Coordinates of C-alpha atoms in Angstrom, one line a residue:
M1 CA -9.1 6.3 -75.5
N2 CA -11.2 8.3 -77.9
K3 CA -14.4 10.1 -76.9
H4 CA -16.6 7.8 -78.9
L5 CA -15.2 4.6 -77.3
K6 CA -15.6 6.0 -73.8
Q7 CA -19.2 6.9 -74.5
V8 CA -19.8 3.3 -75.7
I9 CA -18.2 1.8 -72.6
D10 CA -20.2 4.1 -70.2
S11 CA -23.4 3.4 -72.1
W12 CA -23.1 -0.3 -72.0
N13 CA -21.9 -0.4 -68.4
E14 CA -25.1 1.5 -67.5
T15 CA -27.2 -0.7 -69.7
A16 CA -25.8 -3.8 -68.0
D17 CA -27.6 -2.8 -64.8
S18 CA -30.9 -1.7 -66.5
D19 CA -34.3 -3.4 -65.9
W20 CA -34.1 -4.8 -69.5
Y21 CA -30.8 -6.6 -68.9
Q22 CA -31.8 -7.7 -65.4
S23 CA -34.9 -9.3 -67.1
L24 CA -32.5 -11.4 -69.2
R25 CA -30.7 -12.8 -66.2
T26 CA -33.6 -14.0 -64.1
E27 CA -33.5 -17.6 -62.9
E28 CA -36.4 -18.4 -65.2
K29 CA -34.6 -17.1 -68.3
I30 CA -31.3 -18.8 -67.5
G31 CA -33.1 -22.0 -66.6
E32 CA -34.9 -22.0 -70.0
L33 CA -31.5 -21.4 -71.7
A34 CA -29.8 -24.2 -69.9
A35 CA -32.6 -26.6 -70.8
N36 CA -32.6 -25.5 -74.5
P37 CA -29.4 -23.9 -75.6
P38 CA -30.5 -23.4 -79.3
G39 CA -33.2 -21.1 -77.9
A40 CA -30.5 -18.4 -77.5
F41 CA -30.5 -18.0 -81.3
H42 CA -32.9 -17.0 -84.0
P43 CA -34.0 -20.4 -85.3
S44 CA -32.6 -19.7 -88.8
V45 CA -29.3 -18.6 -87.3
Y46 CA -29.0 -21.8 -85.2
Q47 CA -29.6 -23.8 -88.4
L48 CA -26.7 -21.9 -90.1
I49 CA -24.4 -22.6 -87.1
N50 CA -25.4 -26.3 -87.1
K51 CA -24.8 -26.4 -90.9
Y52 CA -21.3 -25.1 -90.8
L53 CA -20.2 -26.4 -87.4
P54 CA -22.5 -29.5 -86.8
D55 CA -20.4 -30.6 -83.8
L56 CA -19.4 -27.8 -81.5
R57 CA -17.7 -30.0 -78.9
G58 CA -14.1 -28.8 -78.5
K59 CA -14.5 -26.0 -81.0
K60 CA -12.9 -22.7 -80.0
V61 CA -15.6 -20.0 -80.3
L62 CA -15.1 -16.2 -79.8
L63 CA -17.9 -13.9 -79.1
P64 CA -16.8 -10.2 -79.5
S65 CA -19.4 -7.8 -78.1
S66 CA -20.9 -10.7 -76.2
G67 CA -23.6 -8.5 -74.5
D68 CA -26.1 -10.5 -72.5
N69 CA -23.9 -13.6 -73.1
H70 CA -26.9 -15.9 -73.8
A71 CA -25.1 -17.0 -77.0
A72 CA -21.9 -17.6 -75.0
F73 CA -23.7 -19.7 -72.5
A74 CA -25.4 -21.7 -75.3
F75 CA -22.1 -22.4 -77.1
A76 CA -20.5 -23.5 -73.8
L77 CA -23.5 -25.7 -73.0
S78 CA -23.0 -27.3 -76.4
G79 CA -19.4 -28.3 -75.6
A80 CA -17.5 -25.4 -77.2
A81 CA -14.5 -23.8 -75.6
V82 CA -15.8 -20.2 -75.4
T83 CA -14.1 -16.8 -75.1
S84 CA -16.5 -14.0 -74.3
A85 CA -15.2 -10.6 -75.1
D86 CA -16.9 -7.3 -74.4
I87 CA -15.9 -3.7 -73.9
S88 CA -18.2 -3.4 -70.9
E89 CA -16.7 -4.7 -67.7
R90 CA -20.2 -4.7 -66.0
Q91 CA -21.6 -7.0 -68.7
L92 CA -18.8 -9.4 -68.2
E93 CA -19.2 -9.3 -64.4
H94 CA -22.8 -10.3 -64.6
A95 CA -22.1 -13.0 -67.2
R96 CA -19.2 -14.5 -65.1
E97 CA -21.6 -14.9 -62.1
I98 CA -24.0 -16.9 -64.3
A99 CA -21.3 -19.0 -65.9
D100 CA -19.9 -19.9 -62.5
R101 CA -23.4 -20.9 -61.3
L102 CA -23.8 -23.2 -64.4
N103 CA -20.2 -24.5 -64.0
L104 CA -19.3 -23.2 -67.5
G105 CA -15.6 -22.7 -68.1
I106 CA -16.0 -19.6 -70.2
R107 CA -13.0 -17.3 -70.6
F108 CA -14.1 -13.7 -70.1
V109 CA -11.9 -10.9 -71.6
C110 CA -12.6 -7.1 -71.6
D111 CA -11.6 -6.2 -75.2
D112 CA -12.5 -3.8 -78.0
T113 CA -14.2 -5.7 -80.9
T114 CA -12.6 -3.5 -83.5
H115 CA -9.1 -4.5 -82.6
L116 CA -9.3 -7.7 -80.5
L117 CA -5.9 -6.9 -79.1
Q118 CA -6.0 -9.7 -76.5
M119 CA -7.0 -12.4 -79.0
E120 CA -4.3 -14.7 -80.4
D121 CA -3.8 -15.1 -84.2
S122 CA -5.3 -18.1 -86.0
S123 CA -6.9 -19.5 -82.8
F124 CA -10.7 -19.7 -83.3
D125 CA -12.9 -22.1 -85.2
L126 CA -15.8 -19.6 -85.1
V127 CA -16.2 -15.9 -84.4
Y128 CA -19.9 -15.1 -83.7
T129 CA -21.3 -11.6 -83.4
S130 CA -24.9 -11.0 -82.4
N131 CA -27.5 -8.1 -82.4
G132 CA -26.1 -4.7 -81.7
T133 CA -22.4 -5.3 -82.4
H134 CA -22.2 -3.3 -85.6
T135 CA -24.1 -0.3 -84.3
W136 CA -21.1 1.1 -82.4
I137 CA -18.3 -0.1 -84.7
T138 CA -16.9 3.0 -86.6
D139 CA -14.3 1.0 -88.6
L140 CA -15.8 -2.1 -90.2
E141 CA -12.7 -2.8 -92.3
T142 CA -10.4 -3.0 -89.3
M143 CA -12.9 -5.1 -87.3
Y144 CA -13.1 -7.7 -90.0
Q145 CA -9.3 -7.6 -90.6
N146 CA -9.0 -8.7 -87.0
V147 CA -11.8 -11.2 -87.2
Y148 CA -9.8 -12.7 -90.1
R149 CA -6.6 -12.6 -88.1
V150 CA -7.9 -14.5 -85.1
L151 CA -9.7 -17.2 -87.1
K152 CA -8.0 -20.5 -87.8
P153 CA -7.6 -21.4 -91.5
A154 CA -11.0 -22.5 -92.7
G155 CA -12.6 -21.0 -89.6
F156 CA -16.0 -19.3 -89.9
S157 CA -17.4 -15.9 -89.1
I158 CA -21.2 -15.7 -88.5
M159 CA -22.8 -12.4 -87.8
F160 CA -26.5 -11.7 -86.8
D161 CA -27.8 -8.1 -86.6
I162 CA -30.7 -5.8 -87.5
H163 CA -31.2 -5.8 -91.3
P164 CA -30.0 -2.5 -92.7
F165 CA -33.2 -2.1 -94.7
N166 CA -34.9 -1.1 -91.5
R167 CA -32.6 1.9 -90.9
P168 CA -34.3 4.5 -93.1
F169 CA -37.6 4.0 -91.3
T170 CA -39.1 4.8 -87.9
G171 CA -40.0 1.2 -87.5
E172 CA -43.3 1.8 -85.6
P173 CA -45.5 -1.3 -85.6
W174 CA -49.0 -1.2 -87.2
K175 CA -48.2 2.0 -89.1
E176 CA -47.3 2.7 -92.7
P177 CA -43.4 3.0 -93.0
Q178 CA -42.2 6.5 -92.4
I179 CA -38.9 7.4 -93.9
I180 CA -36.6 9.4 -91.6
K181 CA -33.3 9.2 -93.5
P182 CA -31.8 8.0 -96.8
Y183 CA -30.4 4.4 -96.9
E184 CA -26.9 5.5 -97.8
E185 CA -26.6 7.8 -94.7
T186 CA -24.5 5.6 -92.5
M187 CA -23.0 8.1 -90.2
P188 CA -22.9 9.3 -87.4
Y189 CA -24.9 6.4 -86.1
C190 CA -23.0 3.4 -87.7
H191 CA -26.0 2.3 -89.6
W192 CA -24.1 0.2 -92.1
R193 CA -25.6 -1.0 -95.4
V194 CA -25.5 -4.5 -96.7
Q195 CA -22.7 -3.5 -99.1
D196 CA -20.6 -2.1 -96.2
L197 CA -20.9 -5.4 -94.3
L198 CA -20.1 -7.6 -97.4
N199 CA -17.3 -5.3 -98.6
A200 CA -15.6 -5.2 -95.2
M201 CA -15.7 -9.0 -95.0
T202 CA -14.4 -9.7 -98.5
G203 CA -11.9 -6.9 -98.2
A204 CA -10.4 -8.6 -95.2
G205 CA -10.0 -11.8 -97.2
L206 CA -13.1 -13.7 -96.0
S207 CA -15.1 -15.7 -98.5
I208 CA -18.9 -15.2 -98.3
K209 CA -20.6 -18.6 -97.9
E210 CA -24.2 -17.7 -97.2
V211 CA -26.5 -14.8 -96.5
E212 CA -29.9 -15.1 -94.8
E213 CA -32.5 -12.3 -94.5
L214 CA -34.8 -13.1 -91.7
Q215 CA -38.2 -12.1 -90.3
A216 CA -38.8 -11.3 -86.7
V217 CA -39.9 -14.3 -84.6
N218 CA -41.4 -12.5 -81.7
A219 CA -42.8 -9.1 -80.7
S220 CA -39.7 -8.0 -78.8
F221 CA -38.2 -6.8 -82.1
W222 CA -40.6 -4.0 -82.3
F223 CA -40.4 -2.4 -78.9
S224 CA -38.1 -1.2 -76.3
Y225 CA -38.2 -3.3 -73.1
Q226 CA -40.4 -0.7 -71.3
E227 CA -42.8 -0.6 -74.2
Y228 CA -42.8 -4.4 -74.6
I229 CA -43.9 -5.2 -71.1
K230 CA -47.0 -3.0 -71.5
Q231 CA -48.3 -4.9 -74.6
S232 CA -51.1 -7.4 -74.2
G233 CA -50.9 -10.8 -75.8
E234 CA -53.9 -10.2 -77.9
K235 CA -52.5 -6.9 -79.3
I236 CA -49.2 -8.4 -80.4
A237 CA -50.5 -11.7 -81.7
D238 CA -50.2 -10.8 -85.4
I239 CA -47.4 -8.3 -85.2
N240 CA -45.1 -10.2 -87.5
N241 CA -47.8 -10.5 -90.2
W242 CA -47.2 -7.8 -92.7
K243 CA -50.9 -7.6 -93.5
H244 CA -51.5 -6.3 -90.0
N245 CA -48.1 -4.7 -89.5
P246 CA -46.8 -3.1 -92.7
M247 CA -43.2 -2.8 -91.4
A248 CA -43.1 -6.6 -91.1
A249 CA -42.9 -6.8 -94.9
L250 CA -39.2 -5.9 -94.6
P251 CA -36.7 -8.4 -93.3
A252 CA -36.0 -7.8 -89.6
W253 CA -32.6 -9.5 -89.4
I254 CA -29.6 -10.4 -91.5
S255 CA -27.1 -13.2 -91.0
I256 CA -23.9 -13.6 -93.0
V257 CA -21.6 -16.6 -92.9
S258 CA -18.1 -16.1 -94.2
Q259 CA -14.9 -18.2 -94.1
K260 CA -11.2 -17.8 -93.8
M261 CA -10.0 -19.7 -96.8
I262 CA -6.9 -21.9 -96.6

């Protein structure tokens, strides 16, 4: 195992037990998710999923870098056969406890998203990656070659992550944007550009179907967990209005739908 990968594993195992991640696993949060599975997704991303896979019942869905597993729970609650893969064993342990409590038959596998060594060829209708996945991937080309490999013919890949246009800026709310790095500087922090994402997908043989550039829908985009819990409702009421928060003039998120052509 290389040094970078070990650092990633150690970091996410530690994060899995943080106050932030504990806050995502409360009975209240999981109860809300069980009552409204689409709430696990950005509204526009859910529309994309519903557009390309309108009936999830029986569909085989893989979530590499499954993280808090809210999306995995939502897919399973919608009738999909879900495989949740993450490099952090602690993340998977916590998620398995919740899945058992909800009687969800999710398959949990500790696996590296770049290589997906434990995933069978041509076996998934959808590969879905959510926020944070690409920030630790050092080899996008190999990752998407393996996404292509595990998809069934005509299967879809849908990614959702922070929009690369945010990367050159500090991202402080209510302040004029402050540039801290050039857009083309991707390393050493895996801050991939739009072209890097698209080229990795098409280079692997995937066909781009749709790209969505999305605004933030709540205040949590702008703060760490510890900062967010200190904010008053009045203070953050207009945080996604660019006239009050200049950084909100940029798209917060990007979602790309691609397909393995027959």
